[in-house]
PDB file of C-alpha atoms in Angstrom:
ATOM      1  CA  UNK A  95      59.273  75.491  50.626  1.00 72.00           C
ATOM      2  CA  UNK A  96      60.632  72.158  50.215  1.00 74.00           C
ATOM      3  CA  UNK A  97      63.739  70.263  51.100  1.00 77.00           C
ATOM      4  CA  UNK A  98      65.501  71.049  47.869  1.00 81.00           C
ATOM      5  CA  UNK A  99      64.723  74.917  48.611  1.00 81.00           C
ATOM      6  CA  UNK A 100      67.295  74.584  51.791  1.00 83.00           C
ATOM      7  CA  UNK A 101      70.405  73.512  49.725  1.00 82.00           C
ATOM      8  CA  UNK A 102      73.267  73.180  52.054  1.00 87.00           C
ATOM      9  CA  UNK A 103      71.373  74.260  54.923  1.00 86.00           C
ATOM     10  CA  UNK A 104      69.533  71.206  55.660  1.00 91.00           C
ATOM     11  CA  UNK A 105      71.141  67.697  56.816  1.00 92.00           C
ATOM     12  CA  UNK A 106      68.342  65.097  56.466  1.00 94.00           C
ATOM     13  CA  UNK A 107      64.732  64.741  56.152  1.00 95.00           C
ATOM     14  CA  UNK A 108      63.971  62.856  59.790  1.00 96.00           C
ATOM     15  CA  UNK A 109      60.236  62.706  59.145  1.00 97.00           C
ATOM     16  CA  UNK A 110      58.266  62.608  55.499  1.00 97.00           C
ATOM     17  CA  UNK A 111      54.892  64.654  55.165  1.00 97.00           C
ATOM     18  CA  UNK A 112      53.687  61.276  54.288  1.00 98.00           C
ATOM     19  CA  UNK A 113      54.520  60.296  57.427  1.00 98.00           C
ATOM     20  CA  UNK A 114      53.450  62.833  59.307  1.00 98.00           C
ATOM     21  CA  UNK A 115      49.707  63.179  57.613  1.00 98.00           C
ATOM     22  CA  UNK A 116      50.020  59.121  58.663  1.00 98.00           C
ATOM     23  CA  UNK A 117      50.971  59.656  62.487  1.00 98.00           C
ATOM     24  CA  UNK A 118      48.444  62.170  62.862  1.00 98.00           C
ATOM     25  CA  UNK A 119      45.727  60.512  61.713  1.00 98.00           C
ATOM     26  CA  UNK A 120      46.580  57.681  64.134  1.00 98.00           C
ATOM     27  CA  UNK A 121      46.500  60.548  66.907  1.00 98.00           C
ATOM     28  CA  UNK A 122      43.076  61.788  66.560  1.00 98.00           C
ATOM     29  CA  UNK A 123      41.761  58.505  65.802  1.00 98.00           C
ATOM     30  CA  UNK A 124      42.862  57.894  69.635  1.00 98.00           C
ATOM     31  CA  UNK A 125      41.952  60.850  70.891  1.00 98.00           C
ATOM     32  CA  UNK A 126      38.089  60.419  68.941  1.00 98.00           C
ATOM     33  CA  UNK A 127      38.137  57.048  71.162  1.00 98.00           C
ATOM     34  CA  UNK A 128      39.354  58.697  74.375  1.00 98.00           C
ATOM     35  CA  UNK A 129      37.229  61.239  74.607  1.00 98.00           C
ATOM     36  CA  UNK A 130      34.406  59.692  73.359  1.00 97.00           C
ATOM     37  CA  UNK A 131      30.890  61.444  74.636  1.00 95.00           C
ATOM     38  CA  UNK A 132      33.185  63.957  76.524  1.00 96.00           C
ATOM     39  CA  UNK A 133      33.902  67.765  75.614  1.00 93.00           C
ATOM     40  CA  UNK A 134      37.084  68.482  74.559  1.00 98.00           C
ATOM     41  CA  UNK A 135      39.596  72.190  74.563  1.00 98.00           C
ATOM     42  CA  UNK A 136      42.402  71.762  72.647  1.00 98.00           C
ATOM     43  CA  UNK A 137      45.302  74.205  73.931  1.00 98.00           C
ATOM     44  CA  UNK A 138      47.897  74.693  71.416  1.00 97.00           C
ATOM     45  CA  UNK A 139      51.377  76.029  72.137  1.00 94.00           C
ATOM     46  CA  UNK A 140      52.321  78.952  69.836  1.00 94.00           C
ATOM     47  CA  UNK A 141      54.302  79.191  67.453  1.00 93.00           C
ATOM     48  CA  UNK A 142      55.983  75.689  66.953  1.00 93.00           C
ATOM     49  CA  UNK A 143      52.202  73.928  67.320  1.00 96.00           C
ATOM     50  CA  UNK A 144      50.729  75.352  65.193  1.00 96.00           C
ATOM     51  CA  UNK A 145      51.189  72.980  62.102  1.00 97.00           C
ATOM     52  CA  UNK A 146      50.166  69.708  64.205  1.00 97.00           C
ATOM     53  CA  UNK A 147      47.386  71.451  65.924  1.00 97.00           C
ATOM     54  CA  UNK A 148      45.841  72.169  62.445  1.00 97.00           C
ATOM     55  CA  UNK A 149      46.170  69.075  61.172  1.00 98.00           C
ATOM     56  CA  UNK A 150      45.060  67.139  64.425  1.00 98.00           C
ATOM     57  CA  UNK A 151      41.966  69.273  64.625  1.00 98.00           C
ATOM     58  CA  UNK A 152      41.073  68.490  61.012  1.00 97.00           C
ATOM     59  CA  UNK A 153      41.792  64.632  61.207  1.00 98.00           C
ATOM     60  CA  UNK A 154      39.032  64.810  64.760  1.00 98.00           C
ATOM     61  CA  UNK A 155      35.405  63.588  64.379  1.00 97.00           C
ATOM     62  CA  UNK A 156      35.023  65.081  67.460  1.00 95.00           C
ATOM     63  CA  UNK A 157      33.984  68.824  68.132  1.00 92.00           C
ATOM     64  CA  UNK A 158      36.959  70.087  69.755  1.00 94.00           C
ATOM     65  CA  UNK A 159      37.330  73.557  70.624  1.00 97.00           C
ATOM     66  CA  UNK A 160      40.702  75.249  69.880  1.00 97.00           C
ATOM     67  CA  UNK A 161      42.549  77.980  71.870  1.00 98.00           C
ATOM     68  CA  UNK A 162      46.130  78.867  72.149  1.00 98.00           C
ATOM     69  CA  UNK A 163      49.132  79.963  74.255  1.00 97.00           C
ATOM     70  CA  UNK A 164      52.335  81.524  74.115  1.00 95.00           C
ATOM     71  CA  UNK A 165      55.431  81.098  76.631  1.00 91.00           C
ATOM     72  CA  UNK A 166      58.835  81.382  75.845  1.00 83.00           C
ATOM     73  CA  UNK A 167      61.895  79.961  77.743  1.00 74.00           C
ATOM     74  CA  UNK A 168      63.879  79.448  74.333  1.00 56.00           C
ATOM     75  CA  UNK A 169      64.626  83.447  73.394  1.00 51.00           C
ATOM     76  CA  UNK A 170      66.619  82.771  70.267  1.00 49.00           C
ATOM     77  CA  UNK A 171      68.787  80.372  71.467  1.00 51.00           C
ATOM     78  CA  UNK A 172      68.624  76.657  70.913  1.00 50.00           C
ATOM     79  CA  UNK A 173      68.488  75.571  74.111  1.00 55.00           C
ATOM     80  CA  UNK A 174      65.667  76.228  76.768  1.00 54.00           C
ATOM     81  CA  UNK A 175      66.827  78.817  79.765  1.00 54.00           C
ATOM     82  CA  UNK A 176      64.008  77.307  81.997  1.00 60.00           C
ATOM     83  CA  UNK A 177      62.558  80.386  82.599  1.00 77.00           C
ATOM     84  CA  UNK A 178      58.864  80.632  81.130  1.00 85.00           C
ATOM     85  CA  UNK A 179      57.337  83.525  80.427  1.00 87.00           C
ATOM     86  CA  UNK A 180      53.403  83.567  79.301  1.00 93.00           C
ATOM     87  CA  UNK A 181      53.131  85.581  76.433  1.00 94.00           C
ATOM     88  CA  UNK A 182      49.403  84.838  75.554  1.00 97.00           C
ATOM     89  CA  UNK A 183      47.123  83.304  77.860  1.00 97.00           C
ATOM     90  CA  UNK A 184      44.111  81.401  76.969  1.00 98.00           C
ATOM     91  CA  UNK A 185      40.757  83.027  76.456  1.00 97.00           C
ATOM     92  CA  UNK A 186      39.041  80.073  77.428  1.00 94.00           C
ATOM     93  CA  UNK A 187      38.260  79.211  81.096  1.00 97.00           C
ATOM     94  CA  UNK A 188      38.773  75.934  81.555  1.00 98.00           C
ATOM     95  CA  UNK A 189      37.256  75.584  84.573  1.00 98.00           C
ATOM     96  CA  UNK A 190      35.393  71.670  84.636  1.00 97.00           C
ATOM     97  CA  UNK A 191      37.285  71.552  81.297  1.00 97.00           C
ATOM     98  CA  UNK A 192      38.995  68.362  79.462  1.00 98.00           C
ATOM     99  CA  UNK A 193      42.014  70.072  78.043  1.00 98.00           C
ATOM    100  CA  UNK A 194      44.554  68.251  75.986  1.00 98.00           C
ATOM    101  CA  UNK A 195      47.733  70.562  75.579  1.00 98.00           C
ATOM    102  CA  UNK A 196      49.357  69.966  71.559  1.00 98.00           C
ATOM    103  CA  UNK A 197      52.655  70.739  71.444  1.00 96.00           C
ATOM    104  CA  UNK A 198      55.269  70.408  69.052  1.00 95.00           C
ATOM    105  CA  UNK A 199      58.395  68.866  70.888  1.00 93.00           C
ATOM    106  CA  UNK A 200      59.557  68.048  74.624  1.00 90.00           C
ATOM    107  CA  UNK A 201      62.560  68.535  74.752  1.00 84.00           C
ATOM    108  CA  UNK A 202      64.215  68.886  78.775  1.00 79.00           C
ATOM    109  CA  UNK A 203      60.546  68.963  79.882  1.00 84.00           C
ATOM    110  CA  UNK A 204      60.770  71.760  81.821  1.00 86.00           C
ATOM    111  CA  UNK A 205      58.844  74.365  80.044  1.00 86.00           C
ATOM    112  CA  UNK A 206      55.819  71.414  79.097  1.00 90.00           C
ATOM    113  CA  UNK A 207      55.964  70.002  83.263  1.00 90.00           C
ATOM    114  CA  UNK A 208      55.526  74.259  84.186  1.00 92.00           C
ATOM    115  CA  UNK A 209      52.344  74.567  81.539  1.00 94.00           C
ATOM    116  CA  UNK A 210      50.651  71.232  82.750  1.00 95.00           C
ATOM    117  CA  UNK A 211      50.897  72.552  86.504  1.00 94.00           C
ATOM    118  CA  UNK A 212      49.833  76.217  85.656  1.00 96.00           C
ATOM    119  CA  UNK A 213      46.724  74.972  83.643  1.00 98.00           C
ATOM    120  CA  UNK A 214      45.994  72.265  86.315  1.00 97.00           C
ATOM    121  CA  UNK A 215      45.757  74.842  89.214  1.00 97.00           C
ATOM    122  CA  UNK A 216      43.091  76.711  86.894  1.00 98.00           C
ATOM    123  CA  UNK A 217      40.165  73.979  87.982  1.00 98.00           C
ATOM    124  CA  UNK A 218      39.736  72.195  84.364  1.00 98.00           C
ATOM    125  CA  UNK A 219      38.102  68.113  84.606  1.00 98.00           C
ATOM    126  CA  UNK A 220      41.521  66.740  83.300  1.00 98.00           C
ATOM    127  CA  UNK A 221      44.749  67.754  81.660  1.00 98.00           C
ATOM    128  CA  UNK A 222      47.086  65.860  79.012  1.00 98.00           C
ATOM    129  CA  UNK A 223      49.413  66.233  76.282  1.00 97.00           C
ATOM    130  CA  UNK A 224      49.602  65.397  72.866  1.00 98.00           C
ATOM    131  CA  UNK A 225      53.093  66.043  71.843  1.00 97.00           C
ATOM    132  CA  UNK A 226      54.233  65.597  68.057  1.00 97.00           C
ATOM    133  CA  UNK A 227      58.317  64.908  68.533  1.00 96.00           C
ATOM    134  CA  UNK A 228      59.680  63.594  72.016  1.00 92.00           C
ATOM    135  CA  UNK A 229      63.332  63.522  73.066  1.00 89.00           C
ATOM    136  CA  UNK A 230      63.394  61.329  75.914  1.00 77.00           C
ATOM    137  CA  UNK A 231      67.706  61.921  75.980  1.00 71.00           C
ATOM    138  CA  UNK A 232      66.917  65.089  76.532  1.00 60.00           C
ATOM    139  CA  UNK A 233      64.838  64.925  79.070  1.00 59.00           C
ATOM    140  CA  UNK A 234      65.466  66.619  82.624  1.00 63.00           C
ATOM    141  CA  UNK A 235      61.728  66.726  83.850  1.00 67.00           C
ATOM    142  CA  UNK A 236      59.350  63.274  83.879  1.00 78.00           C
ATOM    143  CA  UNK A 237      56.495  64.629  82.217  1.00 85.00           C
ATOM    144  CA  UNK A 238      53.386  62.548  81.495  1.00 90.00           C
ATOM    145  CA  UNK A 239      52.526  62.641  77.675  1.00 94.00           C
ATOM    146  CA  UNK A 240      49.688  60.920  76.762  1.00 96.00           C
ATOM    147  CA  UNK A 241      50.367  61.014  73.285  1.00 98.00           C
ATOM    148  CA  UNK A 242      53.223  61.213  71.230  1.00 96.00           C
ATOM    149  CA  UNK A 243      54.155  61.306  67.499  1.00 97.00           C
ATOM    150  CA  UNK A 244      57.179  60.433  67.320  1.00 97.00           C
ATOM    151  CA  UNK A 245      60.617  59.590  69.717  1.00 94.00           C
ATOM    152  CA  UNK A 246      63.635  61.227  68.263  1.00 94.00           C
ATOM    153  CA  UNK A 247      67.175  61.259  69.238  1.00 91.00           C
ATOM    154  CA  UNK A 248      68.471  64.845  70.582  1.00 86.00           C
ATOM    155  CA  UNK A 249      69.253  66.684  67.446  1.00 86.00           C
ATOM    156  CA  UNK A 250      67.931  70.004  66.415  1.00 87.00           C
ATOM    157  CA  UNK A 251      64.979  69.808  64.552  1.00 93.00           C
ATOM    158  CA  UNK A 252      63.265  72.294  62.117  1.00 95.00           C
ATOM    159  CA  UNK A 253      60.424  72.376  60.052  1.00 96.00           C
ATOM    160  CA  UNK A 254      56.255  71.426  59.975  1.00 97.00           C
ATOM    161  CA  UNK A 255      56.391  74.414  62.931  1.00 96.00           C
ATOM    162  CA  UNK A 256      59.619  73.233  64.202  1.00 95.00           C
ATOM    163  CA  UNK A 257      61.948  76.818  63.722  1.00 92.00           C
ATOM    164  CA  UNK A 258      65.246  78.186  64.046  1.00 91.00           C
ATOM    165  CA  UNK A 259      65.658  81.931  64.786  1.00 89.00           C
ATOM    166  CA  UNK A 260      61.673  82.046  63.224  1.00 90.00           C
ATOM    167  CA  UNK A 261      62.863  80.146  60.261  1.00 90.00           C
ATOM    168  CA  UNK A 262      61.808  77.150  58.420  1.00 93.00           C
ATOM    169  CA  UNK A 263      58.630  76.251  59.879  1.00 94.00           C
ATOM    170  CA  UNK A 264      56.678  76.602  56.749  1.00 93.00           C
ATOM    171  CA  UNK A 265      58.929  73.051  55.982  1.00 94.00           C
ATOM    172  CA  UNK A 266      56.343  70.202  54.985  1.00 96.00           C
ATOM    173  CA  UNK A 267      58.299  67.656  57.056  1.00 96.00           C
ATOM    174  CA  UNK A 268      60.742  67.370  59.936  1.00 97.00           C
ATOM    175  CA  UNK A 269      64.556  67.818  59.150  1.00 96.00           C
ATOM    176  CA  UNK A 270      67.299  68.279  61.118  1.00 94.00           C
ATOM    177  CA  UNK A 271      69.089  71.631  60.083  1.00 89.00           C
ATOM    178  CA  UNK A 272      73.218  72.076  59.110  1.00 88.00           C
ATOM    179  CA  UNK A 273      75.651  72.557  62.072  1.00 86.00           C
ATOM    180  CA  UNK A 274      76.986  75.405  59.640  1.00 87.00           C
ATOM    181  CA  UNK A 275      73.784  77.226  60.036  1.00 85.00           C
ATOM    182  CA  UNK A 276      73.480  77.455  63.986  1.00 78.00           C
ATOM    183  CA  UNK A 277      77.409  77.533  64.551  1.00 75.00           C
ATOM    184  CA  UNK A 278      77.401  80.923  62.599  1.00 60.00           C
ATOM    185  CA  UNK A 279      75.022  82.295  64.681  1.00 57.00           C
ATOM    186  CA  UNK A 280      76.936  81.514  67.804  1.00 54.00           C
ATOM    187  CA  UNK A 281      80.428  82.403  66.607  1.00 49.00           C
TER     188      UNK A 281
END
């Protein structure tokens, strides 16, 4: 699927896949250098992480484990309700543990600051986040990212895991989708 397969439906390209194999590589060159000599779990955040887990575990030297999570506070909405719910917990005890949590976007914050205090009180040697997209307009929780892809402003994003109603995140780059397409669904 590419950007001419979304016709009317999509607005702009925000992000190229150029750009995006670019910024990656950039992120696990610092992560190689920060955890350096050190034992690493990354934690990815189903479904939206998937993509820039991937491609962050394939541009590491180091040899990361992988394991995954799933919590919802979205439902099909656009907007978070603030509510998380774990849907899949890790299989992984990261007791003693570096963990660094990938995630696609922080948006308010306040589903990311509730995941970063539920893993914390689990034991592990340190927590952080590696976040691909970061709206800090949107933000209504400080929450410490240690990495970050890319700031954008607070429009709805889709694509490279990014969805809308579990559409288009088999997009190769980041767009921002048609107010058409999300104002039909609310009307």
């Amino acid at each position: 699927m590419d950007a001419n397969d979304m016709g009317a439906d999509l607005k702009e390209v925000l992000i190229t896949p150029e750009q995006l194999h670019q910024r990656i590589g950039e992120l696990a060159a610092q992560i190689d250098a920060d955890y350096a000599g050190r034992e690493l779990l990354l934690v990815g955040v189903l479904k939206g992480a998937v993509m820039v887990m991937a491609d962050l575990a394939r541009a590491m030297h180091l040899p990361a484990q992988m394991d995954w999570m799933a919590i919802s506070s979205y439902g099909s909405g656009t907007k978070s309700s603030g509510v998380v719910r774990i849907l899949k917990d890790l299989d992984t005890d990261i007791t003693g543990t570096h963990v660094l949590v990938v995630e696609d976007i922080v948006d308010s914050g306040l589903t990311l600051s509730w995941l970063i205090g539920n893993l914390r009180s689990r034991g592990p040697a340190s927590v952080q986040v590696c976040v691909l997209l970061r709206k800090p307009m949107a933000a209504r929780m400080n929450v410490d990212v240690a990495y970050t892809g890319f700031e954008i402003d607070d429009s709805f994003v889709i694509g490279y895991g990014l969805d809308y109603a579990e559409k288009y995140r088999n997009l190769p780059f980041i767009g921002t989708l048609a107010e058409h397409v999300y104002r039909l669904d609310a009307d």
